[in-house]
mmCIF file of C-alpha atoms in Angstrom:
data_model
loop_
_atom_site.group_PDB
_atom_site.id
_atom_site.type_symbol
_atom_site.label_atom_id
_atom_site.label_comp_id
_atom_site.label_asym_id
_atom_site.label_seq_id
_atom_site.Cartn_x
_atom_site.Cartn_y
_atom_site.Cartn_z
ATOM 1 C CA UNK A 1218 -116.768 -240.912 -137.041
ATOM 2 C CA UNK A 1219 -119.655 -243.493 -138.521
ATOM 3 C CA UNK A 1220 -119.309 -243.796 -141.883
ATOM 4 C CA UNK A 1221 -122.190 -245.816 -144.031
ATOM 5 C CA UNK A 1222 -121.095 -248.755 -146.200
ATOM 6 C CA UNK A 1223 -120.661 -247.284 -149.844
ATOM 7 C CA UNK A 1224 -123.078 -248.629 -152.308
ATOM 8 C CA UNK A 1225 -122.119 -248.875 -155.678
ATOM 9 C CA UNK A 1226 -123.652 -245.508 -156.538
ATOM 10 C CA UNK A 1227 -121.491 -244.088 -154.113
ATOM 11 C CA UNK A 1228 -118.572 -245.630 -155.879
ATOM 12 C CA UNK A 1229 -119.111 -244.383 -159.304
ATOM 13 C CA UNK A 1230 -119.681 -240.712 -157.551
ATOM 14 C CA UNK A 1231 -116.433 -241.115 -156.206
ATOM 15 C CA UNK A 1232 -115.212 -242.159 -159.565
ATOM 16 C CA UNK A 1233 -117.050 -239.171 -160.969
ATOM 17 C CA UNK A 1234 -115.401 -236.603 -158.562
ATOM 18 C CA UNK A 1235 -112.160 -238.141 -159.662
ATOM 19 C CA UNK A 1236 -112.470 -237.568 -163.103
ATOM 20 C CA UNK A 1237 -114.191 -233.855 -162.212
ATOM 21 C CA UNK A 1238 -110.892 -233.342 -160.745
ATOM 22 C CA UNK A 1239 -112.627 -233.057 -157.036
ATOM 23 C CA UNK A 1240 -110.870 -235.919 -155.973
ATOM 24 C CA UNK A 1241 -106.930 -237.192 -156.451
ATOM 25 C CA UNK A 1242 -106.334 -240.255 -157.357
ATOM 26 C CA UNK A 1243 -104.729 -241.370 -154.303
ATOM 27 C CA UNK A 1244 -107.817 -239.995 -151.985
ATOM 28 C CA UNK A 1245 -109.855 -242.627 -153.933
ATOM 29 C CA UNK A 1246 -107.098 -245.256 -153.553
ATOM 30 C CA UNK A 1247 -107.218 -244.352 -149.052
ATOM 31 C CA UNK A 1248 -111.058 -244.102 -149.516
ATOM 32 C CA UNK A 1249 -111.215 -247.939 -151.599
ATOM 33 C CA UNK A 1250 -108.522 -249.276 -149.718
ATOM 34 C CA UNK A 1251 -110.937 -248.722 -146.159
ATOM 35 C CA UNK A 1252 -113.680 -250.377 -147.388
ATOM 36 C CA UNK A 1253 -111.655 -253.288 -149.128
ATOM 37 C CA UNK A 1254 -110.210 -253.785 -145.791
ATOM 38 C CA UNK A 1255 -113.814 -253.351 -143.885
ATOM 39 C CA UNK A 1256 -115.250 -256.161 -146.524
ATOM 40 C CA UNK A 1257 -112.362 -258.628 -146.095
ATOM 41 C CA UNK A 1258 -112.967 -258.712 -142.289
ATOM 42 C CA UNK A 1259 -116.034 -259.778 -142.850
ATOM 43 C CA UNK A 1260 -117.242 -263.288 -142.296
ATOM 44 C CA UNK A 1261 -120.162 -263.345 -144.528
ATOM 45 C CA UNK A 1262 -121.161 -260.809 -147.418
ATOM 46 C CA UNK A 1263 -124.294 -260.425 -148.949
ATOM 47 C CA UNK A 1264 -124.302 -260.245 -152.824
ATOM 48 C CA UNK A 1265 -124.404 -257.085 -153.578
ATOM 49 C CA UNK A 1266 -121.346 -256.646 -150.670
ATOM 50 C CA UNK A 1267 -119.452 -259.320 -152.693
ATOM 51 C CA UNK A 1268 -119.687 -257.045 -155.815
ATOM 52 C CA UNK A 1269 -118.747 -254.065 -154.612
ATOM 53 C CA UNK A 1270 -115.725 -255.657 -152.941
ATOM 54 C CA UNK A 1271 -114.694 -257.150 -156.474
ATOM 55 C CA UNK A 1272 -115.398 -253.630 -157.963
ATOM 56 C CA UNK A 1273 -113.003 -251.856 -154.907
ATOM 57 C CA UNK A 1274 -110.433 -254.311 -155.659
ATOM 58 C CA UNK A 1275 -110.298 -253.632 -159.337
ATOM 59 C CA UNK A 1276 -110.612 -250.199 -158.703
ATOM 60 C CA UNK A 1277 -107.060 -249.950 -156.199
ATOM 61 C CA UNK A 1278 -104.917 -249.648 -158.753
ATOM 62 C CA UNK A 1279 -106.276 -246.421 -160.134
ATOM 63 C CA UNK A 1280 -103.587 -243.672 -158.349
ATOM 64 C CA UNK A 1281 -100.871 -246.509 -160.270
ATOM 65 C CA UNK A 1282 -98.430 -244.707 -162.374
ATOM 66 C CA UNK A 1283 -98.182 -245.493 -165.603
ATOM 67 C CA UNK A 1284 -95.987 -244.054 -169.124
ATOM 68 C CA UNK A 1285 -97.598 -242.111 -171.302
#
């Protein structure tokens, strides 16, 4: 299945639906990880790619658990 290169609307959706409680934590983590992976295989980004491939990395850590 074709799936369109997230822009960075798309990520703060997803971060919405996280925090909505429509996603889990860890489906954002698979979902981040893909495209992280899809960018680094990449010989050339554009800017805008570059960004949202900082933002994805930043953004892996979020199904981490941490104390209260």
């Amino acid at each position: 299945m074709f799936e369109s290169q997230p822009t960075k609307k798309d990520l703060i959706n997803k971060l919405e639906n996280v925090l909505k409680g429509k996603m889990s934590r860890e489906q954002f983590n698979q979902w981040s990880y893909k495209w992280v992976q899809n960018l680094e295989s990449r010989n050339v980004l554009s800017s805008d790619e570059d960004q949202l491939h900082e933002y994805l990395i930043f953004l892996l850590c979020i199904d981490l658990e941490v104390e209260p």
